[in-house]
XYZ file of C-alpha atoms in Angstrom:
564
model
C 82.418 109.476 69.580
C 85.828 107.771 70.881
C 87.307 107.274 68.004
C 86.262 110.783 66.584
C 88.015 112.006 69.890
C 90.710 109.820 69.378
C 91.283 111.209 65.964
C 91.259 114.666 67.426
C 93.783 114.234 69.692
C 95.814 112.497 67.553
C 95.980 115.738 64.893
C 96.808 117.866 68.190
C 99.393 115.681 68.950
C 101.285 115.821 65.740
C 101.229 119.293 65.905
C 102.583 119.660 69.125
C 106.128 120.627 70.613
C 107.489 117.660 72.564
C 107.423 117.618 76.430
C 111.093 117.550 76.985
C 111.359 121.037 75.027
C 108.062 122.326 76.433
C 110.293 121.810 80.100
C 113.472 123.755 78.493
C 111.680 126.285 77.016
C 109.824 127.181 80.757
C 113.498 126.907 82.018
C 112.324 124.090 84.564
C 114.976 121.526 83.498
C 118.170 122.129 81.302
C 119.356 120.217 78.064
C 122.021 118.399 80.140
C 119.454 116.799 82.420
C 117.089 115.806 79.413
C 119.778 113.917 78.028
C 120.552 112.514 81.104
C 116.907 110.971 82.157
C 116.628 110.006 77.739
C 119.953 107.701 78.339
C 118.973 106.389 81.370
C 115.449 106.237 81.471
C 113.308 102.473 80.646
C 112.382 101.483 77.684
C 108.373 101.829 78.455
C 109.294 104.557 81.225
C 107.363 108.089 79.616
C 109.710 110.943 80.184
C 107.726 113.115 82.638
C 107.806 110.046 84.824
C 111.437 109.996 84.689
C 112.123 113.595 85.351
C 109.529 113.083 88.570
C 111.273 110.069 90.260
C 114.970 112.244 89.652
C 113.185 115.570 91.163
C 113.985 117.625 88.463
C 110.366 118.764 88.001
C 106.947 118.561 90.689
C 104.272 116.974 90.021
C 102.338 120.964 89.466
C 105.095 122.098 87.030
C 104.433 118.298 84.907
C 100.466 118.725 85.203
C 100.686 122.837 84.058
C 103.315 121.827 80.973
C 101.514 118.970 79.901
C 97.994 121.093 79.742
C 99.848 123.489 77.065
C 101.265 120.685 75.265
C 98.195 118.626 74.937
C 95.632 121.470 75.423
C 93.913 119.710 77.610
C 92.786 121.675 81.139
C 94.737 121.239 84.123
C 92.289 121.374 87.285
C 93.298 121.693 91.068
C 91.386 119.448 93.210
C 92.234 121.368 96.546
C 89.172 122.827 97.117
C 86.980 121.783 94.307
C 83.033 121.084 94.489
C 82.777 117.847 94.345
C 79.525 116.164 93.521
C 79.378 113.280 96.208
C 76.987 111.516 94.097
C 79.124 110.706 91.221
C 81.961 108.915 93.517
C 79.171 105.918 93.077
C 79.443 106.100 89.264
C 82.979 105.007 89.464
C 84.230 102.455 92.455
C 86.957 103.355 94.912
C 89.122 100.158 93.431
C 88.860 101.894 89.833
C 89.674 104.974 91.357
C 92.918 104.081 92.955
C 93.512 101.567 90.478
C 93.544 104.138 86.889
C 94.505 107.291 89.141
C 91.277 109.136 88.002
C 88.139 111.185 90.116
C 85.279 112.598 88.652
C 84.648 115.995 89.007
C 81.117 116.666 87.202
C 78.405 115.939 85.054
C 76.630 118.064 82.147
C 74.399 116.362 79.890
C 75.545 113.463 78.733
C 79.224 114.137 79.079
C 81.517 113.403 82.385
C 84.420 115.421 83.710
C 86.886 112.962 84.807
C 90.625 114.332 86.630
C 93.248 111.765 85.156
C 97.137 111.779 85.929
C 97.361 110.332 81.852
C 94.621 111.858 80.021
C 96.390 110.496 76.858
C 95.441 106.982 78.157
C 92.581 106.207 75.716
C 92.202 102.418 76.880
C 90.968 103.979 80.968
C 88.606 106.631 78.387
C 87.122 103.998 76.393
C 87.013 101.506 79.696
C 84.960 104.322 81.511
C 82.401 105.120 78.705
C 81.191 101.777 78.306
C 80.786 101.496 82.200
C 79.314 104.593 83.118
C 77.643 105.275 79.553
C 79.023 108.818 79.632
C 81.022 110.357 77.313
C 84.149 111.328 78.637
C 85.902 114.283 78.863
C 89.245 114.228 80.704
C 91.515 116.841 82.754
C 94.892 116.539 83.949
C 95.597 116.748 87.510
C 98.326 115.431 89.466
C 98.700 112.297 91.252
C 99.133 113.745 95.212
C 96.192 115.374 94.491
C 94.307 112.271 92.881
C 95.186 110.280 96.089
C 94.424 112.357 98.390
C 91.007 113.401 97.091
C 90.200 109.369 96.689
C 90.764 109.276 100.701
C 89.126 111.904 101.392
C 85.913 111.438 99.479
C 85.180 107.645 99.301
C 84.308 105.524 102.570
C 85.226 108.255 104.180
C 81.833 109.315 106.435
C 80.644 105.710 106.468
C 83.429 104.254 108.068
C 82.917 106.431 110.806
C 79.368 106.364 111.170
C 79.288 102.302 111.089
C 81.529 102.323 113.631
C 80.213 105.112 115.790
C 76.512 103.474 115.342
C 78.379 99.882 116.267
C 79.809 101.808 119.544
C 77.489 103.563 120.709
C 74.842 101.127 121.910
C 77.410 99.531 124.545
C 80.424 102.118 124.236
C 82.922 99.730 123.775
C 85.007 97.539 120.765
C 84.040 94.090 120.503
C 87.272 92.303 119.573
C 86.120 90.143 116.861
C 85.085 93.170 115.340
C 88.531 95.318 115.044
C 89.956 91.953 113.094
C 87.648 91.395 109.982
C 89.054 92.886 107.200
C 85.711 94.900 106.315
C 84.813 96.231 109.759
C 84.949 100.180 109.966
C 87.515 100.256 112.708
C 90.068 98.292 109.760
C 88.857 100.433 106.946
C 89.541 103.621 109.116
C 92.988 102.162 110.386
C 93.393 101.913 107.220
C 92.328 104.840 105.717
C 94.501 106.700 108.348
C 97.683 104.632 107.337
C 97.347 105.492 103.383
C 96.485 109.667 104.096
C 99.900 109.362 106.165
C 101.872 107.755 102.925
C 100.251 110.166 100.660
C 101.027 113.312 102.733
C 104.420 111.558 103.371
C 104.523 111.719 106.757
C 107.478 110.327 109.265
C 104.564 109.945 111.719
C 101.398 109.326 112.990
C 100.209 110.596 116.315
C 96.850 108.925 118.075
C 96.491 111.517 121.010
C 93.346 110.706 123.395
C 91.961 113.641 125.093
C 89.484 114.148 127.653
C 86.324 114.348 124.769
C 87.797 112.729 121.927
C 90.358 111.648 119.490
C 93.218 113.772 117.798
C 95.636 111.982 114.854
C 98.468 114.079 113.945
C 100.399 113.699 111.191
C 104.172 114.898 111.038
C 105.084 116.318 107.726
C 108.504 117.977 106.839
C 109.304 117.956 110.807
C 106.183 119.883 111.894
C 103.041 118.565 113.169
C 99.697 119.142 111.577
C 96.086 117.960 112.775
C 94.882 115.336 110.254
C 91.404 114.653 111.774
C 89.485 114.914 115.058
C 87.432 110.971 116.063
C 84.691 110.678 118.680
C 86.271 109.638 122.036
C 84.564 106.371 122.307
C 86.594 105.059 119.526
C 89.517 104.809 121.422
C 89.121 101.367 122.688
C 88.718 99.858 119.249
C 91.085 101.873 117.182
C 93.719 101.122 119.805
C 93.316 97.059 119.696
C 93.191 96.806 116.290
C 96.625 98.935 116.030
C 97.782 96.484 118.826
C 96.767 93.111 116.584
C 98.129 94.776 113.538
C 101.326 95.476 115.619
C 101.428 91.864 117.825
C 101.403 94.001 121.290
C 99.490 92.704 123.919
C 95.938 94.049 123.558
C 94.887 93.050 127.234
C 97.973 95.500 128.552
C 96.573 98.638 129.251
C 99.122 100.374 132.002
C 102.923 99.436 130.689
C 104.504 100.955 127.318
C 105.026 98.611 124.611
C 106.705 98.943 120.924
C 106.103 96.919 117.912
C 106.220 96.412 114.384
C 104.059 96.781 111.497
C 104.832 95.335 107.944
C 102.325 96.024 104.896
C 102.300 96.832 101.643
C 100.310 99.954 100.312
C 99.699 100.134 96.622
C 102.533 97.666 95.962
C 104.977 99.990 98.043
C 106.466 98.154 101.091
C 106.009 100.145 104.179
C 107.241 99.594 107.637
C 105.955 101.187 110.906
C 107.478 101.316 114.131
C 104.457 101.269 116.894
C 104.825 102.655 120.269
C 102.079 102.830 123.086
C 102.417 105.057 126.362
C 99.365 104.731 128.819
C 98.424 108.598 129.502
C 95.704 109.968 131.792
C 93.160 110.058 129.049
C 94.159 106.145 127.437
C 96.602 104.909 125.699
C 98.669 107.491 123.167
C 100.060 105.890 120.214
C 103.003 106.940 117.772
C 103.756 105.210 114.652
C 107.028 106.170 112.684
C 106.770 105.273 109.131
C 110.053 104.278 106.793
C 109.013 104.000 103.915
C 111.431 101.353 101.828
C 110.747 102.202 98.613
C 112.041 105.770 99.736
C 115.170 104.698 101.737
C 117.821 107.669 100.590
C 120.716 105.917 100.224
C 122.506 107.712 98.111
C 124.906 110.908 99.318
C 124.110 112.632 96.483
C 120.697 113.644 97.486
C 121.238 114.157 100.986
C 122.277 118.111 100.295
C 126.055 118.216 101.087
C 127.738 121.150 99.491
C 130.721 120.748 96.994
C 133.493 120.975 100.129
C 131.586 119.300 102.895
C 130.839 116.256 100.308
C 134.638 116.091 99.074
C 135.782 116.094 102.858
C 133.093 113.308 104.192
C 133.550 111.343 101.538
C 137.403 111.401 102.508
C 136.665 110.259 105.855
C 134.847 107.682 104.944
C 137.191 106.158 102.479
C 139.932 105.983 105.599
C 140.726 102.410 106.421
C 140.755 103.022 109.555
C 139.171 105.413 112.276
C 136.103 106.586 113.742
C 133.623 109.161 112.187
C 130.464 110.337 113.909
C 127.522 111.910 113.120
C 125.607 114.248 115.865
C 122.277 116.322 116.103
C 119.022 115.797 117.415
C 116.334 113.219 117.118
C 114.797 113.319 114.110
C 117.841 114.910 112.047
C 118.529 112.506 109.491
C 121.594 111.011 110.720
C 120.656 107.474 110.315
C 119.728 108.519 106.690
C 123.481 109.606 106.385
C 124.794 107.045 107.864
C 122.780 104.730 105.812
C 123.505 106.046 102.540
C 127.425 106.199 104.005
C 127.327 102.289 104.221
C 125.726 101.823 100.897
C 128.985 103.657 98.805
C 131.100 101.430 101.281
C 129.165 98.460 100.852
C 130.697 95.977 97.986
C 131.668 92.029 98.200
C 135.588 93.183 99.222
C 134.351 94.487 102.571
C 132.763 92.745 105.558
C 129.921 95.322 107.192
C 128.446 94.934 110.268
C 125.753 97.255 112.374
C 125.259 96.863 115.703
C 121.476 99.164 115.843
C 118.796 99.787 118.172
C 116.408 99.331 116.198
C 117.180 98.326 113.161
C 115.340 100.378 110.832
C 116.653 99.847 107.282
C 117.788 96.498 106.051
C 120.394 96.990 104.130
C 121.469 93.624 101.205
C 124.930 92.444 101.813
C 125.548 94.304 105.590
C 125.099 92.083 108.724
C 122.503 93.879 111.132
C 122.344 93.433 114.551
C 119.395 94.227 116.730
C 120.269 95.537 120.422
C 118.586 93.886 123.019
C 118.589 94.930 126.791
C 116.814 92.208 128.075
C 118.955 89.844 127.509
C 121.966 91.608 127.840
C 122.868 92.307 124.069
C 123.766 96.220 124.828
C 125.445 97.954 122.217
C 128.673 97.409 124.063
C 128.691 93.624 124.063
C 127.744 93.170 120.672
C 130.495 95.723 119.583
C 132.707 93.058 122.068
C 131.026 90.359 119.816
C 131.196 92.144 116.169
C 135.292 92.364 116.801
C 135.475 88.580 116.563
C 133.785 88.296 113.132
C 136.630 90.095 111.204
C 134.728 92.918 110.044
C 136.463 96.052 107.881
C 133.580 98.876 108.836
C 131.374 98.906 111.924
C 128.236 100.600 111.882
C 127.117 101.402 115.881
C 123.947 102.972 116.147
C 124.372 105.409 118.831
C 126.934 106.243 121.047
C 125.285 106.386 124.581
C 127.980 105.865 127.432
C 131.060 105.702 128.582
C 131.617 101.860 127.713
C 129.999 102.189 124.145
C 132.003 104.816 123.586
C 135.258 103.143 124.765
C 134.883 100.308 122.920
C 134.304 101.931 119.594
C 137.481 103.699 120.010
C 139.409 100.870 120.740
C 137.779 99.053 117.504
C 138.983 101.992 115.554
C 142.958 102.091 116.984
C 142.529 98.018 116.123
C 142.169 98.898 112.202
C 138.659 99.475 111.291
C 136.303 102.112 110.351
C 133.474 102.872 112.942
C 130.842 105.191 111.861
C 128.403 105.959 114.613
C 125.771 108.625 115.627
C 125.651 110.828 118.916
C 123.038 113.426 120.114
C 125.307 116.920 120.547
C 124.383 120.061 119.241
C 127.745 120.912 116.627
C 130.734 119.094 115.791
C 132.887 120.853 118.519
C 130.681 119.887 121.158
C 130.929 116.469 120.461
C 134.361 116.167 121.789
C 133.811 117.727 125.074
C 130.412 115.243 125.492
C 132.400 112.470 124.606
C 135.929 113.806 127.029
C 132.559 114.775 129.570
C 131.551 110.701 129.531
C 134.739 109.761 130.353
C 136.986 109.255 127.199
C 140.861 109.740 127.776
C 141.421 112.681 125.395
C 144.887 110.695 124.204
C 142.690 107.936 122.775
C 140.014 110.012 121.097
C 142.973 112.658 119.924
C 144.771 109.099 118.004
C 140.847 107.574 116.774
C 138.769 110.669 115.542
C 138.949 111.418 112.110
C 135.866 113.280 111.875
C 132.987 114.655 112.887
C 129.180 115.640 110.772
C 126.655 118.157 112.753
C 123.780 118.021 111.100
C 119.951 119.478 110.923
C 116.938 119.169 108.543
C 115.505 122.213 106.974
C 112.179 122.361 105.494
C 112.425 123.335 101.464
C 110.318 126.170 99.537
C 108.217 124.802 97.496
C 109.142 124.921 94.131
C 105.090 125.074 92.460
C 104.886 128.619 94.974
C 108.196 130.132 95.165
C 108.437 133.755 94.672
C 111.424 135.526 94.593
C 111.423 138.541 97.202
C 113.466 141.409 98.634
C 115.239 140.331 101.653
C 114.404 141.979 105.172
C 116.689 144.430 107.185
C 117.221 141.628 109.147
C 118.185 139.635 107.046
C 120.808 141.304 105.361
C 122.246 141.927 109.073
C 122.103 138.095 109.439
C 124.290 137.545 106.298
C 126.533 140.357 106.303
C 127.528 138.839 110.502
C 128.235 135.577 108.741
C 130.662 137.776 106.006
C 127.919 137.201 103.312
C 125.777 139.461 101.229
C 122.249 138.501 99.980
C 120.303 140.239 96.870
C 117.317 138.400 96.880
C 115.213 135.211 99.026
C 112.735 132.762 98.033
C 109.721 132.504 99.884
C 106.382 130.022 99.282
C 103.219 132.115 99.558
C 101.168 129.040 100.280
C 99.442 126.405 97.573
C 97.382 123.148 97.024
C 100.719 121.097 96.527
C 102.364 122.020 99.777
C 99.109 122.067 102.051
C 99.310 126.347 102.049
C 102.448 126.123 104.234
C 104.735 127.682 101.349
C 107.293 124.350 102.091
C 107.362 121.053 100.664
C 110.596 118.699 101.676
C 113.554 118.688 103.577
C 117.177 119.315 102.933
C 120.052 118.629 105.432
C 122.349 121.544 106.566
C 125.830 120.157 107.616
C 128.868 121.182 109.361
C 131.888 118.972 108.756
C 134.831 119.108 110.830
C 137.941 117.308 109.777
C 140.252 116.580 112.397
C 144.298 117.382 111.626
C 147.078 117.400 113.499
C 146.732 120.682 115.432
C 143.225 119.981 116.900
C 144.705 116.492 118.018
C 147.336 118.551 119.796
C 144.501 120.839 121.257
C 142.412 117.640 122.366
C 145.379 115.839 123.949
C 146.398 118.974 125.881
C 142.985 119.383 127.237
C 143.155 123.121 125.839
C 140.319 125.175 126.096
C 136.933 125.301 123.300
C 137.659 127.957 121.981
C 141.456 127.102 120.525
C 139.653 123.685 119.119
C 137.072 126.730 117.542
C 140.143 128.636 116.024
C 142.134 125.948 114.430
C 138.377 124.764 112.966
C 137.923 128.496 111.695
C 141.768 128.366 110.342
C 140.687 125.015 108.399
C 137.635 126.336 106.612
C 135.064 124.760 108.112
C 131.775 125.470 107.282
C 129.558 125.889 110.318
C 126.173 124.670 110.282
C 124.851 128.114 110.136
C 126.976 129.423 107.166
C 125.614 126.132 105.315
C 121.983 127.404 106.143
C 122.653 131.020 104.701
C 124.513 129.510 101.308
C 121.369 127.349 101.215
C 118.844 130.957 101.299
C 121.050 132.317 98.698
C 120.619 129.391 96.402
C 116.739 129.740 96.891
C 116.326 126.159 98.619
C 115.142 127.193 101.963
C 114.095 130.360 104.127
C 116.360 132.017 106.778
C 113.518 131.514 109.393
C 113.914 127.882 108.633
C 117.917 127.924 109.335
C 117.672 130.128 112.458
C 114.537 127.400 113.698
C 117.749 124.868 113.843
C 120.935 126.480 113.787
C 122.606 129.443 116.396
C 123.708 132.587 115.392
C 126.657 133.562 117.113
C-alpha cells in the first residue's frame, strides 16, 4: 500500500506547479521576495518554511496553497469532532514530536492532520505502529499545537489532582515537585498553551469559588480556563519552587524568575505574587528569546520616522528617549536600537531594572534598591568604565534624570525610556521633575512616542467601505480614505479578526528653534508649531497611514492614540 501511495504522489508531484509560483500566482508574495528567501534561505531549509519565519505568508495562506499544489485536503482543527479515543492510538510524545493529530477512523484507513504530509518516513512510521493505513491532511502547525494541549492529559490532570485534593483540601508539598504529579503536568500544560497562543502573560486570578488564568494576547486579555478553587494552594507552591520564592510567605509580594526550555525554544518568565483577599494572585510575563525583535526593520517605522531615528541614534553624542505606556514596546525599540549600535568599536553598557533581554557583547546591569544600586548610582558608576552608549532603563526622577543629561553633555549617547503620553509632553514631565530647561535644551536630540496596535489578520481580512466616521476622522487629519481592512473573525486569530501587533510612532527631532523655545520656557503650544513646521508625524497620523495601508483598524488607533 505505501509504496503504491508513494508512487502516487510521486506522479502528482511531477506534474505539479512549484510552491514558490503557486504563492505569486495567488499574489501572496512577489518575485522579489522569492528570490530573496531562495538566496538566503539553508541548504535543507524547504521554502514555505522560509517565507513563514520572514512573515511574508501565515501559516493558513501556506496550509490552503500547499492543498492545491499537492491535492491533498487542508482541514481546520478549530472546532472539529474529535474522536477522544484515537488520541490513545498515537502518544502525546509522537504527537508533539512529528507535528501530527488524528482526526478519524473508517475501516481500515486513519485520518491523520500533518504540518508535512509529504513526509513519507512519519506515514510509513505510523502504519506499522498503529496498523492503519494512513491517509494524511494538511493543517497548520498553531493549530496542531494547540489541539495536542487541548486534547491529551488534558481532563486527567485535573481530575488526579482534584481527587488528590479533595480528601484533605490542601497540596501536599512533596507532591507539587515530582515531575509526574498533576499539579506539574497542569503547570505545565498552562505554560506551553501560553507559548502557543503567544502570549506576553499569564494571569492566575483567585476568586471567591475558584480559579481564573488569563492569558494576554496582542495586548488584550482573554479567559484561558476556569480551575476548582481548592487548587490554589498547590498550583501556587509549585509556581513558587519553579520560581525560587519563598513558598512559606503567604502575606508580602515577591518576584522571581523562571528559566525553561519548551520544545527546544528558551523561554524566560518573570513571576510576580501579590497576596489579595481571595489568595495569592500571580502574573507571569513571558519573553520569549528565540523571539527577541531586535531588528528595526520589523518594528513598523515608516520610511521618514525610520530615516530620522536612525539619525539620532548614529549621533556621537546626546540623549534620545523613548516614552509611552507600560506595555508599549519601548524596551523592544530600545533593544533592537542597541543591537545596530552594538559592534567590537563601541563599549555598551545598560543600567536596567530588570534586565530582561541579554544582549552578547553589551554589559548589563541589574538595579538593585536594596542595596543601594538605584539607577542613579550605577549611571555614577557606568561613567567610570569609559563607555561610548549608555542604555538606562527608565527615567524615574529628578536625579536619574540629571545624571543622564550630564552623561550626554560629557560625550556619550544615552538612550533611555520614560512613561509620557507624546513626544511633546515629555519635555514638560522632564522640566516638571526638575530639569533646568538650559541643560535639556543643549542634551536632547530626540524624542520616540510610541503605542502598539493590534494587526488584521491577514487569513480573514476583507476589504470594506469605510464608515461616515471614518472618513471625518481622516479628512480632520488632511487625509482621504477609499477603502479599510477589517478581520471578520477565524480559527487562526481565535475569531477576534486580529492577529499581531505593529508599533505606531511619533518622532520628534529636536533643531535649533525648539531648543530656543525650551530654553525660553515658551509656552506648549510654540514647541507644537515649530514640531508641525518640521513635519512631524504625530502618533495619530501614523495610525491613519497605517488603516490606509490595510495593517490595522481605525478603532485600534483611536484605542491608543488622541484625536485632536
Amino acid at each position: 500500500m505505501n509504496s503504491q501511495n508513494s508512487t502516487e504522489i510521486n506522479k502528482k508531484k511531477q506534474g505539479r506547479t512549484r510552491l514558490g509560483d503557486l504563492l505569486i500566482e495567488e499574489g501572496l508574495i512577489t518575485v522579489e521576495q522569492l528570490d530573496t528567501v531562495l538566496d538566503e534561505k539553508g541548504a535543507n531549509q524547504k521554502i514555505g518554511e522560509a517565507l513563514l519565519q520572514r512573515g511574508y505568508i501565515t501559516d493558513q495562506q501556506l496550509a490552503e496553497v500547499l492543498q492545491r499544489q499537492l491535492g491533498i485536503p487542508h482541514v481546520n482543527l478549530f472546532q472539529y469532532p474529535f474522536d477522544a479515543n484515537l488520541f490513545s492510538i498515537i502518544s502525546k510524545d509522537t504527537a508533539r514530536r512529528n507535528l501530527i493529530v488524528p482526526l478519524k477512523k473508517e475501516g481500515n484507513k486513519l485520518y491523520v492532520a500533518m504540518v508535512n504530509p509529504m513526509d513519507f518516513i512519519i506515514i510509513d512510521d505510523l502504519r506499522l505502529s498503529t496498523g492503519f493505513q494512513i491517509e494524511p491532511a494538511i493543517s497548520t502547525k498553531d493549530d496542531i499545537l494547540r489541539t495536542i494541549n487541548k486534547y491529551y492529559d488534558d481532563d486527567d490532570a485535573l481530575e488526579e489532582l482534584f481527587d488528590d485534593l479533595l480528601p484533605s483540601e490542601r497540596g501536599r508539598d512533596e507532591d507539587v515537585t515530582y515531575q509526574d504529579s498533576p499539579v506539574v503536568r497542569l503547570v505545565n500544560q498552562i505554560l506551553t498553551n501560553a507559548v502557543i497562543q503567544k502570549a506576553s502573560d499569564i494571569h492566575i486570578d483567585p476568586q471567591e469559588t475558584k480559579i481564573v488564568v488569563r492569558y494576554r494576547v496582542d495586548g488584550v486579555l482573554r479567559v484561558d480556563r476556569v480551575l476548582p478553587r481548592q487548587m490554589l494552594s498547590v498550583l501556587t507552591a509549585r509556581i513558587k519552587i519553579m520560581s525560587n520564592l519563598d513558598i512559606t510567605e503567604h502575606r508580602i509580594p515577591q518576584d522571581g524568575r523562571i528559566k525553561l526550555h519548551l520544545d527546544f525554544h528558551p523561554i524566560d518568565l518573570r513571576v510576580s505574587t501579590l497576596p489579595t483577599v481571595y489568595g495569592e494572585k500571580i502574573v507571569m510575563r513571558l519573553l520569549d528569546m528565540g523571539a527577541a525583535l531586535n531588528d528595526l526593520n520589523k518594528i513598523g517605522f515608516n520610511a521618514l520616522n525610520f530615516k530620522r531615528f536612525n539619525d539620532m541614534i548614529e549621533q556621537p553624542t546626546g540623549i534620545v528617549l523613548i516614552t509611552g505606556p507600560t506595555g508599549s514596546g519601548k524596551s523592544s525599540t530600545l533593544y533592537a536600537a542597541l543591537n545596530k549600535l552594538n559592534s567590537e568599536a563601541v563599549n555598551i553598557i545598560t543600567i536596567e531594572d530588570p534586565v530582561e533581554y541579554q544582549l552578547e557583547g553589551i554589559n548589563q546591569i541589574q538595579v538593585n534598591t536594596n542595596v543601594g544600586m538605584t539607577f542613579a548610582a550605577g549611571l555614577r558608576s557606568i561613567l567610570r568604565q569609559d563607555p561610548n552608549i549608555i542604555m538606562v532603563g527608565e527615567i524615574r526622577d529628578k536625579e536619574t534624570a540629571e545624571v543622564a543629561i550630564r552623561a550626554s553633555l560629557t560625550g556619550h549617547l544615552v538612550l533611555s525610556t520614560l512613561h509620557t503620553n507624546d513626544s511633546l509632553g515629555t519635555v514638560t514631565r522632564l522640566i516638571d521633575m526638575g530639569v533646568e530647561p538650559f541643560l535639556l535644551a543643549s542634551s536632547l536630540t530626540g524624542i520616540v512616542a510610541q503605542r502598539l496596535v493590534r494587526k488584521v489578520c491577514k487569513d480573514c481580512a476583507e476589504v470594506q467601505e469605510p464608515s461616515l466616521r471614518e472618513k471625518d476622522i481622516f479628512a480632520k487629519r488632511g487625509l482621504k480614505i477609499d477603502k479599510v481592512k477589517r478581520g471578520k473573525g477565524c480559527p487562526s486569530c481565535n475569531m477576534t479578526g486580529y492577529k499581531g501587533r505593529i508599533a505606531l510612532h511619533e518622532v520628534l527631532v529636536l533643531n535649533d528653534d525648539m531648543r530656543r523655545v525650551i530654553m525660553n520656557e515658551n509656552s506648549f503650544q510654540k514647541l507644537k508649531e515649530h514640531a508641525i513646521k518640521n513635519k512631524t508625524i504625530f502618533l495619530i497620523d501614523d495610525g491613519l497611514l497605517k488603516v490606509k495601508q490595510g495593517l490595522t483598524t481605525t478603532e485600534e488607533v483611536l484605542r491608543v492614540a488622541i484625536l485632536e
